[in-house]
Amino acid sequence: MTEPDFLAATRTAYDAAAVPYAELVGEHFPTDLIGHAMLSVLAGRVRAAGGGPVADVGCGPGHVTAHLNSLGVAAFGVDLSPEMIALAREAHPGLRFEVGAMEDLRVEDASLAGVLAGFSIIHTPPGHLPRTFAEFRRVLAPGGHLLLSFQAHDRPAEAAEAFDHKVSLAYRYSPDHVAGLLEQAGLTEVARLIQAPGEDPVRGFPHAHLLARR
Ligand SMILES: C[S@@+](CC[C@H](N)C(=O)[O-])C[C@H]1O[C@@H](n2cnc3c(N)ncnc32)[C@H](O)[C@@H]1O
Protein backbone atom coordinates (compact mmCIF):
# COMPACT_ATOMS: atom_id res chain seq x y z
CA MET A 1 0.00 0.00 0.00
CA THR A 2 1.08 3.61 -0.48
CA GLU A 3 1.64 5.11 2.95
CA PRO A 4 -0.60 8.10 3.71
CA ASP A 5 1.33 11.29 4.63
CA PHE A 6 -0.04 11.39 8.18
CA LEU A 7 1.69 8.11 9.05
CA ALA A 8 5.11 9.39 7.97
CA ALA A 9 4.57 12.64 9.89
CA THR A 10 3.48 10.78 13.04
CA ARG A 11 6.44 8.38 12.84
CA THR A 12 8.98 11.20 12.44
CA ALA A 13 7.46 13.18 15.30
CA TYR A 14 7.39 10.25 17.75
CA ASP A 15 10.90 9.15 16.78
CA ALA A 16 12.10 12.61 17.82
CA ALA A 17 10.03 12.69 21.02
CA ALA A 18 10.42 9.06 22.13
CA VAL A 19 12.71 9.60 25.13
CA PRO A 20 10.85 12.52 26.77
CA TYR A 21 7.50 10.81 26.02
CA ALA A 22 8.66 7.64 27.76
CA GLU A 23 9.76 9.67 30.80
CA LEU A 24 6.41 11.48 30.93
CA VAL A 25 4.26 8.34 30.79
CA GLY A 26 6.58 6.61 33.25
CA GLU A 27 5.58 9.34 35.70
CA HIS A 28 1.82 9.46 34.93
CA PHE A 29 0.83 5.87 34.15
CA PRO A 30 1.25 4.40 37.66
CA THR A 31 -1.26 6.89 39.12
CA ASP A 32 -3.82 6.66 36.28
CA LEU A 33 -6.29 4.56 38.24
CA ILE A 34 -9.23 5.15 35.89
CA GLY A 35 -7.22 4.05 32.87
CA HIS A 36 -6.06 1.01 34.85
CA ALA A 37 -9.68 0.10 35.62
CA MET A 38 -10.56 -0.16 31.93
CA LEU A 39 -7.38 -2.13 31.20
CA SER A 40 -8.43 -4.56 33.94
CA VAL A 41 -11.82 -4.96 32.28
CA LEU A 42 -10.18 -5.68 28.91
CA ALA A 43 -7.80 -8.20 30.52
CA GLY A 44 -10.62 -9.84 32.47
CA ARG A 45 -12.81 -10.20 29.38
CA VAL A 46 -9.92 -11.69 27.39
CA ARG A 47 -9.06 -14.17 30.16
CA ALA A 48 -12.73 -15.11 30.64
CA ALA A 49 -12.98 -15.94 26.93
CA GLY A 50 -10.01 -18.32 27.21
CA GLY A 51 -7.15 -15.92 26.50
CA GLY A 52 -5.21 -15.44 23.28
CA PRO A 53 -2.97 -12.74 21.87
CA VAL A 54 -3.75 -9.05 22.34
CA ALA A 55 -2.20 -6.33 20.18
CA ASP A 56 -1.36 -3.02 21.89
CA VAL A 57 -1.39 -0.83 18.78
CA GLY A 58 0.48 2.45 19.09
CA CYS A 59 2.16 0.95 22.16
CA GLY A 60 4.76 3.72 22.53
CA PRO A 61 7.44 2.68 25.04
CA GLY A 62 5.55 -0.49 25.98
CA HIS A 63 4.48 0.27 29.56
CA VAL A 64 0.84 -0.69 28.93
CA THR A 65 1.83 -3.83 27.01
CA ALA A 66 3.85 -4.85 30.07
CA HIS A 67 0.95 -4.00 32.39
CA LEU A 68 -1.43 -6.22 30.37
CA ASN A 69 1.09 -9.07 30.61
CA SER A 70 1.19 -8.58 34.38
CA LEU A 71 -2.61 -9.08 34.30
CA GLY A 72 -2.19 -12.47 32.66
CA VAL A 73 -2.74 -11.41 29.05
CA ALA A 74 -0.40 -12.33 26.19
CA ALA A 75 -0.05 -8.77 24.88
CA PHE A 76 2.44 -7.65 22.25
CA GLY A 77 3.14 -4.12 21.05
CA VAL A 78 3.08 -2.50 17.61
CA ASP A 79 4.13 1.07 16.91
CA LEU A 80 4.93 3.21 13.87
CA SER A 81 8.01 4.65 15.53
CA PRO A 82 11.22 2.56 15.47
CA GLU A 83 12.57 4.70 18.34
CA MET A 84 9.55 3.88 20.49
CA ILE A 85 9.93 0.18 19.69
CA ALA A 86 13.64 0.31 20.59
CA LEU A 87 12.74 1.83 23.99
CA ALA A 88 9.99 -0.76 24.54
CA ARG A 89 12.34 -3.65 23.76
CA GLU A 90 15.01 -2.24 26.06
CA ALA A 91 12.58 -1.73 28.96
CA HIS A 92 10.75 -5.05 28.52
CA PRO A 93 13.19 -7.54 26.96
CA GLY A 94 10.91 -10.55 27.48
CA LEU A 95 8.02 -9.13 25.46
CA ARG A 96 7.32 -8.89 21.72
CA PHE A 97 7.36 -5.46 20.06
CA GLU A 98 7.20 -4.74 16.33
CA VAL A 99 7.39 -1.69 14.13
CA GLY A 100 4.17 -1.44 12.15
CA ALA A 101 1.00 0.49 11.37
CA MET A 102 -2.32 -0.24 13.02
CA GLU A 103 -4.02 0.17 9.64
CA ASP A 104 -2.07 -2.80 8.26
CA LEU A 105 -1.38 -5.31 11.04
CA ARG A 106 0.79 -8.31 10.17
CA VAL A 107 -1.56 -10.86 11.72
CA GLU A 108 -4.04 -13.37 10.35
CA ASP A 109 -7.77 -12.67 10.12
CA ALA A 110 -9.69 -13.39 13.37
CA SER A 111 -6.49 -14.30 15.24
CA LEU A 112 -6.53 -11.86 18.20
CA ALA A 113 -8.42 -12.06 21.48
CA GLY A 114 -8.07 -8.32 21.95
CA VAL A 115 -6.86 -5.01 20.55
CA LEU A 116 -5.91 -2.02 22.66
CA ALA A 117 -5.45 1.39 21.03
CA GLY A 118 -4.44 3.69 23.87
CA PHE A 119 -4.36 7.31 22.70
CA SER A 120 -3.06 6.20 19.32
CA ILE A 121 -6.08 6.89 17.06
CA ILE A 122 -5.72 10.58 17.98
CA HIS A 123 -3.23 11.09 15.13
CA THR A 124 -5.52 9.46 12.57
CA PRO A 125 -7.40 12.07 10.51
CA PRO A 126 -11.19 11.66 10.65
CA GLY A 127 -11.56 10.31 7.11
CA HIS A 128 -9.13 7.46 7.82
CA LEU A 129 -10.84 6.07 10.95
CA PRO A 130 -13.23 3.70 9.10
CA ARG A 131 -10.29 1.92 7.51
CA THR A 132 -8.51 1.60 10.88
CA PHE A 133 -11.63 0.18 12.52
CA ALA A 134 -12.12 -2.27 9.63
CA GLU A 135 -8.59 -3.54 10.31
CA PHE A 136 -9.39 -4.00 14.02
CA ARG A 137 -12.52 -5.95 13.02
CA ARG A 138 -10.50 -8.08 10.60
CA VAL A 139 -7.91 -9.18 13.17
CA LEU A 140 -10.27 -9.77 16.11
CA ALA A 141 -11.63 -13.26 16.66
CA PRO A 142 -15.42 -13.50 17.15
CA GLY A 143 -16.06 -12.42 20.76
CA GLY A 144 -12.71 -10.57 20.89
CA HIS A 145 -12.59 -7.13 22.53
CA LEU A 146 -11.31 -3.72 21.48
CA LEU A 147 -10.45 -1.00 24.01
CA LEU A 148 -10.04 2.48 22.54
CA SER A 149 -8.87 5.41 24.68
CA PHE A 150 -8.72 8.92 23.28
CA GLN A 151 -9.06 12.61 24.05
CA ALA A 152 -12.72 13.45 23.48
CA HIS A 153 -15.12 16.34 23.21
CA ASP A 154 -18.78 16.55 24.04
CA ARG A 155 -20.29 18.16 20.94
CA PRO A 156 -21.93 15.22 19.12
CA ALA A 157 -22.68 17.35 16.05
CA GLU A 158 -18.93 17.78 15.49
CA ALA A 159 -17.16 14.52 14.74
CA ALA A 160 -13.59 15.68 15.30
CA GLU A 161 -11.59 18.70 16.35
CA ALA A 162 -7.87 19.17 15.72
CA PHE A 163 -5.80 20.15 18.74
CA ASP A 164 -2.25 21.28 19.45
CA HIS A 165 -0.78 18.01 20.68
CA LYS A 166 2.87 18.55 21.69
CA VAL A 167 4.26 15.77 19.45
CA SER A 168 2.16 15.74 16.27
CA LEU A 169 -1.15 17.02 14.85
CA ALA A 170 -3.95 15.28 16.74
CA TYR A 171 -7.74 15.10 16.81
CA ARG A 172 -10.18 14.67 19.64
CA TYR A 173 -13.32 12.81 18.79
CA SER A 174 -16.93 12.67 19.90
CA PRO A 175 -17.42 9.33 21.72
CA ASP A 176 -20.83 8.92 20.05
CA HIS A 177 -19.28 9.45 16.62
CA VAL A 178 -16.54 6.90 17.34
CA ALA A 179 -19.05 4.38 18.72
CA GLY A 180 -21.11 4.83 15.53
CA LEU A 181 -18.08 4.16 13.32
CA LEU A 182 -17.25 1.06 15.37
CA GLU A 183 -20.80 -0.20 14.89
CA GLN A 184 -20.51 0.35 11.14
CA ALA A 185 -17.28 -1.69 11.21
CA GLY A 186 -19.04 -4.57 12.96
CA LEU A 187 -17.85 -3.84 16.50
CA THR A 188 -20.55 -3.46 19.15
CA GLU A 189 -20.12 -1.11 22.10
CA VAL A 190 -19.99 -2.94 25.44
CA ALA A 191 -19.16 -0.07 27.80
CA ARG A 192 -17.79 3.43 27.89
CA LEU A 193 -16.13 5.49 30.58
CA ILE A 194 -15.60 9.24 30.23
CA GLN A 195 -13.07 10.94 32.48
CA ALA A 196 -14.14 14.47 33.45
CA PRO A 197 -12.21 17.29 31.75
CA GLY A 198 -10.75 18.42 35.08
CA GLU A 199 -8.99 15.07 35.39
CA ASP A 200 -6.72 15.97 32.45
CA PRO A 201 -3.98 18.12 33.97
CA VAL A 202 -2.44 18.97 30.58
CA ARG A 203 -5.31 20.34 28.47
CA GLY A 204 -8.49 19.84 30.45
CA PHE A 205 -10.01 17.51 27.83
CA PRO A 206 -12.36 14.64 28.66
CA HIS A 207 -10.81 11.23 28.02
CA ALA A 208 -13.01 8.50 26.56
CA HIS A 209 -12.46 4.77 27.03
CA LEU A 210 -14.71 2.71 24.73
CA LEU A 211 -14.90 -1.05 25.01
CA ALA A 212 -16.37 -2.90 22.03
CA ARG A 213 -16.76 -6.53 21.03
CA ARG A 214 -16.62 -8.25 17.69
C1 LIG B 1 0.11 9.37 22.47
S1 LIG B 1 1.16 7.99 22.16
C2 LIG B 1 0.39 6.70 23.14
C3 LIG B 1 1.36 5.64 23.57
C4 LIG B 1 0.76 4.59 24.52
N1 LIG B 1 -0.30 3.82 23.88
C5 LIG B 1 0.22 5.26 25.76
O1 LIG B 1 -0.97 5.08 26.07
O2 LIG B 1 1.00 5.96 26.43
C6 LIG B 1 0.68 7.52 20.53
C7 LIG B 1 1.56 6.38 19.98
O3 LIG B 1 0.86 5.81 18.87
C8 LIG B 1 1.76 5.62 17.80
N2 LIG B 1 0.95 5.67 16.59
C9 LIG B 1 0.24 6.72 16.12
N3 LIG B 1 -0.41 6.38 14.99
C10 LIG B 1 -0.09 5.08 14.75
C11 LIG B 1 -0.46 4.16 13.72
N4 LIG B 1 -1.26 4.55 12.72
N5 LIG B 1 0.03 2.90 13.78
C12 LIG B 1 0.87 2.52 14.79
N6 LIG B 1 1.26 3.36 15.78
C13 LIG B 1 0.77 4.62 15.76
C14 LIG B 1 2.79 6.73 17.95
O4 LIG B 1 4.01 6.43 17.30
C15 LIG B 1 2.92 6.82 19.47
O5 LIG B 1 3.92 5.96 19.96
mmCIF file of C-alpha atoms and ligand atoms in Angstrom:
data_model
loop_
_atom_site.group_PDB
_atom_site.id
_atom_site.type_symbol
_atom_site.label_atom_id
_atom_site.label_comp_id
_atom_site.label_asym_id
_atom_site.label_seq_id
_atom_site.Cartn_x
_atom_site.Cartn_y
_atom_site.Cartn_z
ATOM 1 C CA MET A 1 0.000 0.000 0.000
ATOM 2 C CA THR A 2 1.080 3.607 -0.479
ATOM 3 C CA GLU A 3 1.638 5.105 2.953
ATOM 4 C CA PRO A 4 -0.596 8.102 3.712
ATOM 5 C CA ASP A 5 1.329 11.287 4.632
ATOM 6 C CA PHE A 6 -0.043 11.394 8.179
ATOM 7 C CA LEU A 7 1.692 8.110 9.048
ATOM 8 C CA ALA A 8 5.112 9.388 7.967
ATOM 9 C CA ALA A 9 4.572 12.639 9.891
ATOM 10 C CA THR A 10 3.483 10.785 13.043
ATOM 11 C CA ARG A 11 6.440 8.380 12.841
ATOM 12 C CA THR A 12 8.980 11.205 12.437
ATOM 13 C CA ALA A 13 7.464 13.180 15.297
ATOM 14 C CA TYR A 14 7.394 10.248 17.751
ATOM 15 C CA ASP A 15 10.901 9.153 16.781
ATOM 16 C CA ALA A 16 12.105 12.611 17.816
ATOM 17 C CA ALA A 17 10.032 12.690 21.020
ATOM 18 C CA ALA A 18 10.417 9.064 22.135
ATOM 19 C CA VAL A 19 12.712 9.595 25.133
ATOM 20 C CA PRO A 20 10.849 12.515 26.771
ATOM 21 C CA TYR A 21 7.500 10.810 26.018
ATOM 22 C CA ALA A 22 8.660 7.636 27.765
ATOM 23 C CA GLU A 23 9.760 9.668 30.801
ATOM 24 C CA LEU A 24 6.412 11.478 30.932
ATOM 25 C CA VAL A 25 4.258 8.345 30.794
ATOM 26 C CA GLY A 26 6.585 6.609 33.252
ATOM 27 C CA GLU A 27 5.575 9.339 35.702
ATOM 28 C CA HIS A 28 1.825 9.462 34.928
ATOM 29 C CA PHE A 29 0.829 5.867 34.145
ATOM 30 C CA PRO A 30 1.252 4.396 37.658
ATOM 31 C CA THR A 31 -1.262 6.891 39.124
ATOM 32 C CA ASP A 32 -3.821 6.665 36.279
ATOM 33 C CA LEU A 33 -6.287 4.555 38.238
ATOM 34 C CA ILE A 34 -9.231 5.150 35.891
ATOM 35 C CA GLY A 35 -7.218 4.050 32.868
ATOM 36 C CA HIS A 36 -6.063 1.011 34.851
ATOM 37 C CA ALA A 37 -9.679 0.103 35.618
ATOM 38 C CA MET A 38 -10.555 -0.158 31.927
ATOM 39 C CA LEU A 39 -7.377 -2.125 31.196
ATOM 40 C CA SER A 40 -8.426 -4.557 33.941
ATOM 41 C CA VAL A 41 -11.818 -4.959 32.280
ATOM 42 C CA LEU A 42 -10.176 -5.679 28.913
ATOM 43 C CA ALA A 43 -7.800 -8.200 30.523
ATOM 44 C CA GLY A 44 -10.624 -9.837 32.475
ATOM 45 C CA ARG A 45 -12.808 -10.203 29.377
ATOM 46 C CA VAL A 46 -9.924 -11.694 27.385
ATOM 47 C CA ARG A 47 -9.064 -14.167 30.164
ATOM 48 C CA ALA A 48 -12.726 -15.107 30.635
ATOM 49 C CA ALA A 49 -12.979 -15.935 26.934
ATOM 50 C CA GLY A 50 -10.009 -18.319 27.215
ATOM 51 C CA GLY A 51 -7.148 -15.919 26.501
ATOM 52 C CA GLY A 52 -5.206 -15.442 23.284
ATOM 53 C CA PRO A 53 -2.969 -12.744 21.866
ATOM 54 C CA VAL A 54 -3.752 -9.052 22.339
ATOM 55 C CA ALA A 55 -2.204 -6.326 20.177
ATOM 56 C CA ASP A 56 -1.365 -3.025 21.887
ATOM 57 C CA VAL A 57 -1.391 -0.826 18.779
ATOM 58 C CA GLY A 58 0.485 2.451 19.091
ATOM 59 C CA CYS A 59 2.157 0.953 22.157
ATOM 60 C CA GLY A 60 4.755 3.717 22.533
ATOM 61 C CA PRO A 61 7.442 2.676 25.040
ATOM 62 C CA GLY A 62 5.548 -0.489 25.980
ATOM 63 C CA HIS A 63 4.485 0.272 29.560
ATOM 64 C CA VAL A 64 0.838 -0.687 28.929
ATOM 65 C CA THR A 65 1.825 -3.831 27.007
ATOM 66 C CA ALA A 66 3.854 -4.846 30.072
ATOM 67 C CA HIS A 67 0.951 -4.005 32.390
ATOM 68 C CA LEU A 68 -1.429 -6.217 30.375
ATOM 69 C CA ASN A 69 1.085 -9.071 30.611
ATOM 70 C CA SER A 70 1.191 -8.577 34.384
ATOM 71 C CA LEU A 71 -2.605 -9.077 34.301
ATOM 72 C CA GLY A 72 -2.186 -12.468 32.662
ATOM 73 C CA VAL A 73 -2.739 -11.408 29.055
ATOM 74 C CA ALA A 74 -0.395 -12.328 26.194
ATOM 75 C CA ALA A 75 -0.048 -8.773 24.878
ATOM 76 C CA PHE A 76 2.442 -7.646 22.248
ATOM 77 C CA GLY A 77 3.145 -4.116 21.050
ATOM 78 C CA VAL A 78 3.084 -2.504 17.607
ATOM 79 C CA ASP A 79 4.130 1.073 16.906
ATOM 80 C CA LEU A 80 4.927 3.211 13.872
ATOM 81 C CA SER A 81 8.010 4.652 15.529
ATOM 82 C CA PRO A 82 11.216 2.561 15.472
ATOM 83 C CA GLU A 83 12.569 4.701 18.338
ATOM 84 C CA MET A 84 9.546 3.878 20.494
ATOM 85 C CA ILE A 85 9.926 0.184 19.685
ATOM 86 C CA ALA A 86 13.635 0.313 20.592
ATOM 87 C CA LEU A 87 12.743 1.827 23.990
ATOM 88 C CA ALA A 88 9.992 -0.756 24.545
ATOM 89 C CA ARG A 89 12.342 -3.655 23.761
ATOM 90 C CA GLU A 90 15.012 -2.244 26.062
ATOM 91 C CA ALA A 91 12.582 -1.726 28.959
ATOM 92 C CA HIS A 92 10.747 -5.052 28.516
ATOM 93 C CA PRO A 93 13.187 -7.538 26.958
ATOM 94 C CA GLY A 94 10.910 -10.553 27.482
ATOM 95 C CA LEU A 95 8.021 -9.133 25.458
ATOM 96 C CA ARG A 96 7.317 -8.888 21.717
ATOM 97 C CA PHE A 97 7.359 -5.459 20.061
ATOM 98 C CA GLU A 98 7.198 -4.744 16.334
ATOM 99 C CA VAL A 99 7.390 -1.686 14.128
ATOM 100 C CA GLY A 100 4.166 -1.445 12.154
ATOM 101 C CA ALA A 101 0.998 0.495 11.371
ATOM 102 C CA MET A 102 -2.316 -0.242 13.019
ATOM 103 C CA GLU A 103 -4.018 0.170 9.636
ATOM 104 C CA ASP A 104 -2.074 -2.805 8.263
ATOM 105 C CA LEU A 105 -1.383 -5.312 11.037
ATOM 106 C CA ARG A 106 0.786 -8.314 10.170
ATOM 107 C CA VAL A 107 -1.559 -10.861 11.717
ATOM 108 C CA GLU A 108 -4.045 -13.373 10.349
ATOM 109 C CA ASP A 109 -7.766 -12.673 10.123
ATOM 110 C CA ALA A 110 -9.693 -13.395 13.372
ATOM 111 C CA SER A 111 -6.491 -14.301 15.245
ATOM 112 C CA LEU A 112 -6.527 -11.858 18.198
ATOM 113 C CA ALA A 113 -8.425 -12.055 21.485
ATOM 114 C CA GLY A 114 -8.074 -8.315 21.945
ATOM 115 C CA VAL A 115 -6.863 -5.012 20.549
ATOM 116 C CA LEU A 116 -5.908 -2.023 22.656
ATOM 117 C CA ALA A 117 -5.452 1.392 21.027
ATOM 118 C CA GLY A 118 -4.442 3.695 23.868
ATOM 119 C CA PHE A 119 -4.358 7.314 22.700
ATOM 120 C CA SER A 120 -3.064 6.197 19.316
ATOM 121 C CA ILE A 121 -6.076 6.885 17.056
ATOM 122 C CA ILE A 122 -5.715 10.578 17.977
ATOM 123 C CA HIS A 123 -3.230 11.091 15.135
ATOM 124 C CA THR A 124 -5.516 9.459 12.567
ATOM 125 C CA PRO A 125 -7.399 12.069 10.514
ATOM 126 C CA PRO A 126 -11.193 11.657 10.649
ATOM 127 C CA GLY A 127 -11.564 10.305 7.107
ATOM 128 C CA HIS A 128 -9.134 7.455 7.824
ATOM 129 C CA LEU A 129 -10.837 6.068 10.951
ATOM 130 C CA PRO A 130 -13.233 3.697 9.097
ATOM 131 C CA ARG A 131 -10.287 1.920 7.511
ATOM 132 C CA THR A 132 -8.513 1.604 10.883
ATOM 133 C CA PHE A 133 -11.629 0.175 12.521
ATOM 134 C CA ALA A 134 -12.124 -2.266 9.631
ATOM 135 C CA GLU A 135 -8.593 -3.539 10.312
ATOM 136 C CA PHE A 136 -9.394 -4.001 14.025
ATOM 137 C CA ARG A 137 -12.521 -5.948 13.025
ATOM 138 C CA ARG A 138 -10.500 -8.081 10.596
ATOM 139 C CA VAL A 139 -7.915 -9.177 13.167
ATOM 140 C CA LEU A 140 -10.272 -9.771 16.107
ATOM 141 C CA ALA A 141 -11.629 -13.258 16.657
ATOM 142 C CA PRO A 142 -15.419 -13.500 17.146
ATOM 143 C CA GLY A 143 -16.063 -12.416 20.756
ATOM 144 C CA GLY A 144 -12.713 -10.566 20.888
ATOM 145 C CA HIS A 145 -12.595 -7.133 22.529
ATOM 146 C CA LEU A 146 -11.314 -3.718 21.477
ATOM 147 C CA LEU A 147 -10.447 -0.999 24.013
ATOM 148 C CA LEU A 148 -10.040 2.479 22.538
ATOM 149 C CA SER A 149 -8.868 5.408 24.682
ATOM 150 C CA PHE A 150 -8.718 8.916 23.284
ATOM 151 C CA GLN A 151 -9.058 12.608 24.054
ATOM 152 C CA ALA A 152 -12.717 13.451 23.482
ATOM 153 C CA HIS A 153 -15.123 16.345 23.212
ATOM 154 C CA ASP A 154 -18.784 16.554 24.043
ATOM 155 C CA ARG A 155 -20.293 18.158 20.935
ATOM 156 C CA PRO A 156 -21.931 15.220 19.124
ATOM 157 C CA ALA A 157 -22.678 17.349 16.047
ATOM 158 C CA GLU A 158 -18.926 17.783 15.486
ATOM 159 C CA ALA A 159 -17.159 14.522 14.740
ATOM 160 C CA ALA A 160 -13.591 15.680 15.304
ATOM 161 C CA GLU A 161 -11.585 18.703 16.354
ATOM 162 C CA ALA A 162 -7.870 19.166 15.720
ATOM 163 C CA PHE A 163 -5.796 20.149 18.742
ATOM 164 C CA ASP A 164 -2.254 21.283 19.449
ATOM 165 C CA HIS A 165 -0.775 18.006 20.676
ATOM 166 C CA LYS A 166 2.869 18.550 21.687
ATOM 167 C CA VAL A 167 4.260 15.769 19.448
ATOM 168 C CA SER A 168 2.155 15.739 16.267
ATOM 169 C CA LEU A 169 -1.145 17.016 14.852
ATOM 170 C CA ALA A 170 -3.953 15.282 16.738
ATOM 171 C CA TYR A 171 -7.739 15.102 16.810
ATOM 172 C CA ARG A 172 -10.177 14.675 19.636
ATOM 173 C CA TYR A 173 -13.324 12.814 18.788
ATOM 174 C CA SER A 174 -16.932 12.671 19.902
ATOM 175 C CA PRO A 175 -17.418 9.332 21.718
ATOM 176 C CA ASP A 176 -20.832 8.921 20.048
ATOM 177 C CA HIS A 177 -19.282 9.452 16.625
ATOM 178 C CA VAL A 178 -16.536 6.903 17.343
ATOM 179 C CA ALA A 179 -19.050 4.378 18.719
ATOM 180 C CA GLY A 180 -21.112 4.825 15.529
ATOM 181 C CA LEU A 181 -18.082 4.162 13.317
ATOM 182 C CA LEU A 182 -17.248 1.062 15.370
ATOM 183 C CA GLU A 183 -20.797 -0.199 14.891
ATOM 184 C CA GLN A 184 -20.510 0.351 11.137
ATOM 185 C CA ALA A 185 -17.284 -1.689 11.210
ATOM 186 C CA GLY A 186 -19.040 -4.570 12.962
ATOM 187 C CA LEU A 187 -17.845 -3.844 16.501
ATOM 188 C CA THR A 188 -20.548 -3.456 19.149
ATOM 189 C CA GLU A 189 -20.119 -1.112 22.097
ATOM 190 C CA VAL A 190 -19.987 -2.940 25.438
ATOM 191 C CA ALA A 191 -19.158 -0.068 27.803
ATOM 192 C CA ARG A 192 -17.792 3.428 27.888
ATOM 193 C CA LEU A 193 -16.125 5.486 30.578
ATOM 194 C CA ILE A 194 -15.603 9.238 30.230
ATOM 195 C CA GLN A 195 -13.071 10.945 32.482
ATOM 196 C CA ALA A 196 -14.140 14.466 33.448
ATOM 197 C CA PRO A 197 -12.208 17.291 31.753
ATOM 198 C CA GLY A 198 -10.754 18.421 35.081
ATOM 199 C CA GLU A 199 -8.986 15.071 35.387
ATOM 200 C CA ASP A 200 -6.719 15.966 32.446
ATOM 201 C CA PRO A 201 -3.977 18.124 33.973
ATOM 202 C CA VAL A 202 -2.439 18.967 30.581
ATOM 203 C CA ARG A 203 -5.314 20.344 28.469
ATOM 204 C CA GLY A 204 -8.490 19.844 30.450
ATOM 205 C CA PHE A 205 -10.011 17.507 27.830
ATOM 206 C CA PRO A 206 -12.357 14.639 28.658
ATOM 207 C CA HIS A 207 -10.809 11.229 28.018
ATOM 208 C CA ALA A 208 -13.014 8.499 26.565
ATOM 209 C CA HIS A 209 -12.464 4.774 27.027
ATOM 210 C CA LEU A 210 -14.711 2.707 24.726
ATOM 211 C CA LEU A 211 -14.896 -1.048 25.011
ATOM 212 C CA ALA A 212 -16.367 -2.904 22.028
ATOM 213 C CA ARG A 213 -16.756 -6.525 21.026
ATOM 214 C CA ARG A 214 -16.619 -8.254 17.687
HETATM 215 C C1 LIG B 1 0.115 9.365 22.466
HETATM 216 S S1 LIG B 1 1.163 7.986 22.157
HETATM 217 C C2 LIG B 1 0.387 6.703 23.144
HETATM 218 C C3 LIG B 1 1.357 5.640 23.573
HETATM 219 C C4 LIG B 1 0.756 4.590 24.524
HETATM 220 N N1 LIG B 1 -0.301 3.822 23.876
HETATM 221 C C5 LIG B 1 0.221 5.258 25.757
HETATM 222 O O1 LIG B 1 -0.966 5.083 26.071
HETATM 223 O O2 LIG B 1 1.001 5.961 26.433
HETATM 224 C C6 LIG B 1 0.684 7.516 20.527
HETATM 225 C C7 LIG B 1 1.558 6.375 19.977
HETATM 226 O O3 LIG B 1 0.862 5.809 18.874
HETATM 227 C C8 LIG B 1 1.762 5.617 17.804
HETATM 228 N N2 LIG B 1 0.954 5.666 16.587
HETATM 229 C C9 LIG B 1 0.235 6.715 16.118
HETATM 230 N N3 LIG B 1 -0.415 6.384 14.993
HETATM 231 C C10 LIG B 1 -0.095 5.077 14.752
HETATM 232 C C11 LIG B 1 -0.459 4.158 13.718
HETATM 233 N N4 LIG B 1 -1.257 4.549 12.721
HETATM 234 N N5 LIG B 1 0.034 2.898 13.784
HETATM 235 C C12 LIG B 1 0.865 2.519 14.787
HETATM 236 N N6 LIG B 1 1.259 3.364 15.780
HETATM 237 C C13 LIG B 1 0.775 4.621 15.762
HETATM 238 C C14 LIG B 1 2.790 6.734 17.951
HETATM 239 O O4 LIG B 1 4.009 6.434 17.297
HETATM 240 C C15 LIG B 1 2.922 6.816 19.471
HETATM 241 O O5 LIG B 1 3.918 5.963 19.963
#
